[in-house]
Amino acid sequence: MFERLEIIAHRYEEINNMLMQLEIISDVKKTLELTKEQASIKEEYEAYQEYKKILDAIKDAKEMLDDPEMGKIAKEELFNLEEKKEALEQKIEILLLPKDPNDGKNVIVEIRGAAGGDEANIFAGDLYRMYAKYAEKQGWKIEVLNEEPSEAGGYSQIEFMIKGDNVYSKLKYESGAHRVQRVPETEAQGRVHTSTATVLVMPEVEEIDVDLKMSDIRVDVFRSGGHGGQGVNTTDSAVRLTHLPTGIVVTCQNERSQIQNKELALKMLRAKLYEMEQRKREEEFGQERRTKIGTGDRSEKIRTYNYPQNRVTDHRIGFTIMDLDNVMDGDLDEIINALINEDQARKLKGE
């Protein structure tokens, strides 16, 4: 652990020195690369500096234990310092766990109404609002890329991008089937129905991360049917891309410009191809996927939202919270933190 911390500290200070050199400062690209790298190890660096201070303080306190006047105070101080040291060691262990290279990325989310007809589409709309409110609380920005509204309310399908700090690290556990149990508005007898909507969370990927040839893509343009303000329905601005080798189809129609829609559609296509490639790779190794919290497959039931009992249960970790109203209002922190903690605990055990 100490060897790794020393390497991190050396690199952090090396970058500090580099960022003061004129030839580096004048190179914007290099400066951004170094700043990004330094930010990625800042928490580990600061924790190590704090840890070294605690070790020094423990050494000083031990030297004072035999002092007739200061011994009692030193003993109390030593007890507090040992507690701090133990807590910091646990924090550092977690910080040094292998990082998901996608954690710092923006995400593209796709929500679809699944089993349950109109009620499933209405629930898909509820999930979209839940994530939109959560994003707002986090200070993230949300941009709808494509939406297919349902006549009864909600969406048969909606795709949107969330931009901000470390978005994927928080939302990567949301992929899967979400189940709702409640009395639909159309239910005359007051019976509870069960419906599902599927969520797919994909990291935004760069062009270099995916081998995407334009010759493999069929581009269709058509008149937008989505919301976009005056004029959006009067020009062929919507774009549909079909990736011929895989059959993946993406649509973007929420921007006024065909160029903007095509650019965003390419982002969606790259994300879907990357996600598909990741899934294939993990299935080849098998074990890696089994040790994850859930597989991320659309068919896997990950969470139930029970309205009559105001209860939300995440089935992957057996976590239940009796606070559905606030969860649907975007208060997802308790659930997401429980998933992160469980994931870290499994990694620390070497699972």
PDB file of N, CA and C in Angstrom, residues 38-93:
ATOM      1  N   GLN A  38      -3.823  14.813 -12.722  1.00  0.00           N
ATOM      2  CA  GLN A  38      -3.605  15.200 -11.329  1.00  0.00           C
ATOM      3  C   GLN A  38      -4.902  15.145 -10.529  1.00  0.00           C
ATOM      4  N   ALA A  39      -5.999  15.589 -11.147  1.00  0.00           N
ATOM      5  CA  ALA A  39      -7.296  15.552 -10.467  1.00  0.00           C
ATOM      6  C   ALA A  39      -7.708  14.120 -10.142  1.00  0.00           C
ATOM      7  N   SER A  40      -7.313  13.167 -11.015  1.00  0.00           N
ATOM      8  CA  SER A  40      -7.707  11.769 -10.820  1.00  0.00           C
ATOM      9  C   SER A  40      -6.990  11.111  -9.638  1.00  0.00           C
ATOM     10  N   ILE A  41      -5.863  11.694  -9.181  1.00  0.00           N
ATOM     11  CA  ILE A  41      -5.125  11.107  -8.054  1.00  0.00           C
ATOM     12  C   ILE A  41      -5.071  12.035  -6.841  1.00  0.00           C
ATOM     13  N   LYS A  42      -5.809  13.149  -6.930  1.00  0.00           N
ATOM     14  CA  LYS A  42      -5.768  14.160  -5.856  1.00  0.00           C
ATOM     15  C   LYS A  42      -6.251  13.595  -4.518  1.00  0.00           C
ATOM     16  N   GLU A  43      -7.358  12.840  -4.539  1.00  0.00           N
ATOM     17  CA  GLU A  43      -7.924  12.321  -3.292  1.00  0.00           C
ATOM     18  C   GLU A  43      -6.957  11.359  -2.610  1.00  0.00           C
ATOM     19  N   GLU A  44      -6.304  10.484  -3.391  1.00  0.00           N
ATOM     20  CA  GLU A  44      -5.327   9.551  -2.830  1.00  0.00           C
ATOM     21  C   GLU A  44      -4.130  10.313  -2.252  1.00  0.00           C
ATOM     22  N   TYR A  45      -3.675  11.336  -2.988  1.00  0.00           N
ATOM     23  CA  TYR A  45      -2.534  12.134  -2.544  1.00  0.00           C
ATOM     24  C   TYR A  45      -2.834  12.817  -1.210  1.00  0.00           C
ATOM     25  N   GLU A  46      -3.986  13.461  -1.132  1.00  0.00           N
ATOM     26  CA  GLU A  46      -4.353  14.198   0.088  1.00  0.00           C
ATOM     27  C   GLU A  46      -4.552  13.255   1.270  1.00  0.00           C
ATOM     28  N   ALA A  47      -5.125  12.080   1.013  1.00  0.00           N
ATOM     29  CA  ALA A  47      -5.311  11.098   2.089  1.00  0.00           C
ATOM     30  C   ALA A  47      -3.963  10.616   2.611  1.00  0.00           C
ATOM     31  N   TYR A  48      -2.996  10.440   1.711  1.00  0.00           N
ATOM     32  CA  TYR A  48      -1.658   9.987   2.114  1.00  0.00           C
ATOM     33  C   TYR A  48      -0.942  11.061   2.933  1.00  0.00           C
ATOM     34  N   GLN A  49      -1.106  12.322   2.538  1.00  0.00           N
ATOM     35  CA  GLN A  49      -0.480  13.404   3.307  1.00  0.00           C
ATOM     36  C   GLN A  49      -1.061  13.457   4.720  1.00  0.00           C
ATOM     37  N   GLU A  50      -2.374  13.280   4.817  1.00  0.00           N
ATOM     38  CA  GLU A  50      -3.027  13.271   6.131  1.00  0.00           C
ATOM     39  C   GLU A  50      -2.553  12.069   6.949  1.00  0.00           C
ATOM     40  N   TYR A  51      -2.396  10.930   6.274  1.00  0.00           N
ATOM     41  CA  TYR A  51      -1.956   9.713   6.957  1.00  0.00           C
ATOM     42  C   TYR A  51      -0.552   9.886   7.540  1.00  0.00           C
ATOM     43  N   LYS A  52       0.327  10.505   6.773  1.00  0.00           N
ATOM     44  CA  LYS A  52       1.701  10.734   7.258  1.00  0.00           C
ATOM     45  C   LYS A  52       1.716  11.674   8.468  1.00  0.00           C
ATOM     46  N   LYS A  53       0.827  12.658   8.464  1.00  0.00           N
ATOM     47  CA  LYS A  53       0.736  13.581   9.610  1.00  0.00           C
ATOM     48  C   LYS A  53       0.276  12.835  10.859  1.00  0.00           C
ATOM     49  N   ILE A  54      -0.684  11.917  10.678  1.00  0.00           N
ATOM     50  CA  ILE A  54      -1.177  11.131  11.815  1.00  0.00           C
ATOM     51  C   ILE A  54      -0.073  10.228  12.355  1.00  0.00           C
ATOM     52  N   LEU A  55       0.717   9.615  11.474  1.00  0.00           N
ATOM     53  CA  LEU A  55       1.829   8.760  11.918  1.00  0.00           C
ATOM     54  C   LEU A  55       2.847   9.564  12.727  1.00  0.00           C
ATOM     55  N   ASP A  56       3.136  10.779  12.264  1.00  0.00           N
ATOM     56  CA  ASP A  56       4.072  11.655  12.998  1.00  0.00           C
ATOM     57  C   ASP A  56       3.506  12.012  14.373  1.00  0.00           C
ATOM     58  N   ALA A  57       2.198  12.311  14.400  1.00  0.00           N
ATOM     59  CA  ALA A  57       1.554  12.676  15.668  1.00  0.00           C
ATOM     60  C   ALA A  57       1.537  11.498  16.635  1.00  0.00           C
ATOM     61  N   ILE A  58       1.351  10.274  16.122  1.00  0.00           N
ATOM     62  CA  ILE A  58       1.376   9.071  16.963  1.00  0.00           C
ATOM     63  C   ILE A  58       2.774   8.876  17.565  1.00  0.00           C
ATOM     64  N   LYS A  59       3.775   9.099  16.728  1.00  0.00           N
ATOM     65  CA  LYS A  59       5.159   8.968  17.204  1.00  0.00           C
ATOM     66  C   LYS A  59       5.429   9.956  18.337  1.00  0.00           C
ATOM     67  N   ASP A  60       4.971  11.214  18.156  1.00  0.00           N
ATOM     68  CA  ASP A  60       5.169  12.247  19.191  1.00  0.00           C
ATOM     69  C   ASP A  60       4.427  11.886  20.474  1.00  0.00           C
ATOM     70  N   ALA A  61       3.205  11.380  20.327  1.00  0.00           N
ATOM     71  CA  ALA A  61       2.399  11.039  21.505  1.00  0.00           C
ATOM     72  C   ALA A  61       3.035   9.895  22.290  1.00  0.00           C
ATOM     73  N   LYS A  62       3.597   8.922  21.585  1.00  0.00           N
ATOM     74  CA  LYS A  62       4.241   7.781  22.252  1.00  0.00           C
ATOM     75  C   LYS A  62       5.460   8.223  23.061  1.00  0.00           C
ATOM     76  N   GLU A  63       6.163   9.210  22.537  1.00  0.00           N
ATOM     77  CA  GLU A  63       7.357   9.722  23.226  1.00  0.00           C
ATOM     78  C   GLU A  63       6.994  10.449  24.517  1.00  0.00           C
ATOM     79  N   MET A  64       5.735  10.903  24.610  1.00  0.00           N
ATOM     80  CA  MET A  64       5.300  11.664  25.787  1.00  0.00           C
ATOM     81  C   MET A  64       4.604  10.795  26.832  1.00  0.00           C
ATOM     82  N   LEU A  65       4.421   9.498  26.537  1.00  0.00           N
ATOM     83  CA  LEU A  65       3.667   8.636  27.451  1.00  0.00           C
ATOM     84  C   LEU A  65       4.302   8.535  28.843  1.00  0.00           C
ATOM     85  N   ASP A  66       5.629   8.564  28.903  1.00  0.00           N
ATOM     86  CA  ASP A  66       6.312   8.417  30.196  1.00  0.00           C
ATOM     87  C   ASP A  66       6.464   9.735  30.942  1.00  0.00           C
ATOM     88  N   ASP A  67       6.053  10.826  30.331  1.00  0.00           N
ATOM     89  CA  ASP A  67       6.147  12.139  30.980  1.00  0.00           C
ATOM     90  C   ASP A  67       5.126  12.199  32.119  1.00  0.00           C
ATOM     91  N   PRO A  68       5.539  12.496  33.355  1.00  0.00           N
ATOM     92  CA  PRO A  68       4.619  12.496  34.507  1.00  0.00           C
ATOM     93  C   PRO A  68       3.488  13.513  34.377  1.00  0.00           C
ATOM     94  N   GLU A  69       3.737  14.625  33.700  1.00  0.00           N
ATOM     95  CA  GLU A  69       2.712  15.667  33.574  1.00  0.00           C
ATOM     96  C   GLU A  69       1.840  15.465  32.331  1.00  0.00           C
ATOM     97  N   MET A  70       2.459  15.061  31.224  1.00  0.00           N
ATOM     98  CA  MET A  70       1.734  14.986  29.947  1.00  0.00           C
ATOM     99  C   MET A  70       1.294  13.568  29.566  1.00  0.00           C
ATOM    100  N   GLY A  71       1.695  12.579  30.374  1.00  0.00           N
ATOM    101  CA  GLY A  71       1.424  11.186  30.025  1.00  0.00           C
ATOM    102  C   GLY A  71      -0.051  10.868  29.824  1.00  0.00           C
ATOM    103  N   LYS A  72      -0.915  11.359  30.739  1.00  0.00           N
ATOM    104  CA  LYS A  72      -2.347  11.073  30.648  1.00  0.00           C
ATOM    105  C   LYS A  72      -2.961  11.669  29.386  1.00  0.00           C
ATOM    106  N   ILE A  73      -2.581  12.929  29.108  1.00  0.00           N
ATOM    107  CA  ILE A  73      -3.088  13.607  27.906  1.00  0.00           C
ATOM    108  C   ILE A  73      -2.592  12.882  26.656  1.00  0.00           C
ATOM    109  N   ALA A  74      -1.302  12.477  26.696  1.00  0.00           N
ATOM    110  CA  ALA A  74      -0.712  11.782  25.553  1.00  0.00           C
ATOM    111  C   ALA A  74      -1.425  10.447  25.296  1.00  0.00           C
ATOM    112  N   LYS A  75      -1.833   9.760  26.383  1.00  0.00           N
ATOM    113  CA  LYS A  75      -2.520   8.478  26.242  1.00  0.00           C
ATOM    114  C   LYS A  75      -3.873   8.655  25.540  1.00  0.00           C
ATOM    115  N   GLU A  76      -4.614   9.694  25.956  1.00  0.00           N
ATOM    116  CA  GLU A  76      -5.914   9.998  25.336  1.00  0.00           C
ATOM    117  C   GLU A  76      -5.734  10.382  23.864  1.00  0.00           C
ATOM    118  N   GLU A  77      -4.705  11.195  23.640  1.00  0.00           N
ATOM    119  CA  GLU A  77      -4.429  11.644  22.264  1.00  0.00           C
ATOM    120  C   GLU A  77      -4.048  10.454  21.378  1.00  0.00           C
ATOM    121  N   LEU A  78      -3.263   9.536  21.949  1.00  0.00           N
ATOM    122  CA  LEU A  78      -2.830   8.364  21.200  1.00  0.00           C
ATOM    123  C   LEU A  78      -4.034   7.493  20.814  1.00  0.00           C
ATOM    124  N   PHE A  79      -4.986   7.350  21.744  1.00  0.00           N
ATOM    125  CA  PHE A  79      -6.185   6.564  21.472  1.00  0.00           C
ATOM    126  C   PHE A  79      -6.971   7.170  20.294  1.00  0.00           C
ATOM    127  N   ASN A  80      -7.158   8.495  20.319  1.00  0.00           N
ATOM    128  CA  ASN A  80      -7.888   9.186  19.241  1.00  0.00           C
ATOM    129  C   ASN A  80      -7.159   9.076  17.901  1.00  0.00           C
ATOM    130  N   LEU A  81      -5.832   9.195  17.970  1.00  0.00           N
ATOM    131  CA  LEU A  81      -5.034   9.122  16.742  1.00  0.00           C
ATOM    132  C   LEU A  81      -5.074   7.728  16.121  1.00  0.00           C
ATOM    133  N   GLU A  82      -5.055   6.694  16.952  1.00  0.00           N
ATOM    134  CA  GLU A  82      -5.113   5.319  16.444  1.00  0.00           C
ATOM    135  C   GLU A  82      -6.455   5.055  15.753  1.00  0.00           C
ATOM    136  N   GLU A  83      -7.525   5.636  16.311  1.00  0.00           N
ATOM    137  CA  GLU A  83      -8.853   5.500  15.687  1.00  0.00           C
ATOM    138  C   GLU A  83      -8.878   6.181  14.323  1.00  0.00           C
ATOM    139  N   LYS A  84      -8.308   7.396  14.272  1.00  0.00           N
ATOM    140  CA  LYS A  84      -8.241   8.137  13.008  1.00  0.00           C
ATOM    141  C   LYS A  84      -7.407   7.379  11.976  1.00  0.00           C
ATOM    142  N   LYS A  85      -6.290   6.804  12.454  1.00  0.00           N
ATOM    143  CA  LYS A  85      -5.393   6.056  11.568  1.00  0.00           C
ATOM    144  C   LYS A  85      -6.120   4.857  10.961  1.00  0.00           C
ATOM    145  N   GLU A  86      -6.855   4.124  11.805  1.00  0.00           N
ATOM    146  CA  GLU A  86      -7.580   2.944  11.316  1.00  0.00           C
ATOM    147  C   GLU A  86      -8.648   3.332  10.287  1.00  0.00           C
ATOM    148  N   ALA A  87      -9.398   4.416  10.584  1.00  0.00           N
ATOM    149  CA  ALA A  87     -10.444   4.867   9.656  1.00  0.00           C
ATOM    150  C   ALA A  87      -9.843   5.321   8.328  1.00  0.00           C
ATOM    151  N   LEU A  88      -8.689   6.005   8.410  1.00  0.00           N
ATOM    152  CA  LEU A  88      -8.041   6.501   7.196  1.00  0.00           C
ATOM    153  C   LEU A  88      -7.458   5.352   6.366  1.00  0.00           C
ATOM    154  N   GLU A  89      -6.973   4.319   7.046  1.00  0.00           N
ATOM    155  CA  GLU A  89      -6.454   3.141   6.336  1.00  0.00           C
ATOM    156  C   GLU A  89      -7.564   2.472   5.527  1.00  0.00           C
ATOM    157  N   GLN A  90      -8.753   2.391   6.123  1.00  0.00           N
ATOM    158  CA  GLN A  90      -9.897   1.803   5.412  1.00  0.00           C
ATOM    159  C   GLN A  90     -10.276   2.650   4.197  1.00  0.00           C
ATOM    160  N   LYS A  91     -10.234   3.975   4.386  1.00  0.00           N
ATOM    161  CA  LYS A  91     -10.555   4.888   3.275  1.00  0.00           C
ATOM    162  C   LYS A  91      -9.533   4.737   2.149  1.00  0.00           C
ATOM    163  N   ILE A  92      -8.254   4.640   2.514  1.00  0.00           N
ATOM    164  CA  ILE A  92      -7.185   4.514   1.513  1.00  0.00           C
ATOM    165  C   ILE A  92      -7.302   3.191   0.762  1.00  0.00           C
ATOM    166  N   GLU A  93      -7.664   2.121   1.484  1.00  0.00           N
ATOM    167  CA  GLU A  93      -7.856   0.820   0.829  1.00  0.00           C
ATOM    168  C   GLU A  93      -8.887   0.929  -0.294  1.00  0.00           C
TER     169      GLU A  93
END
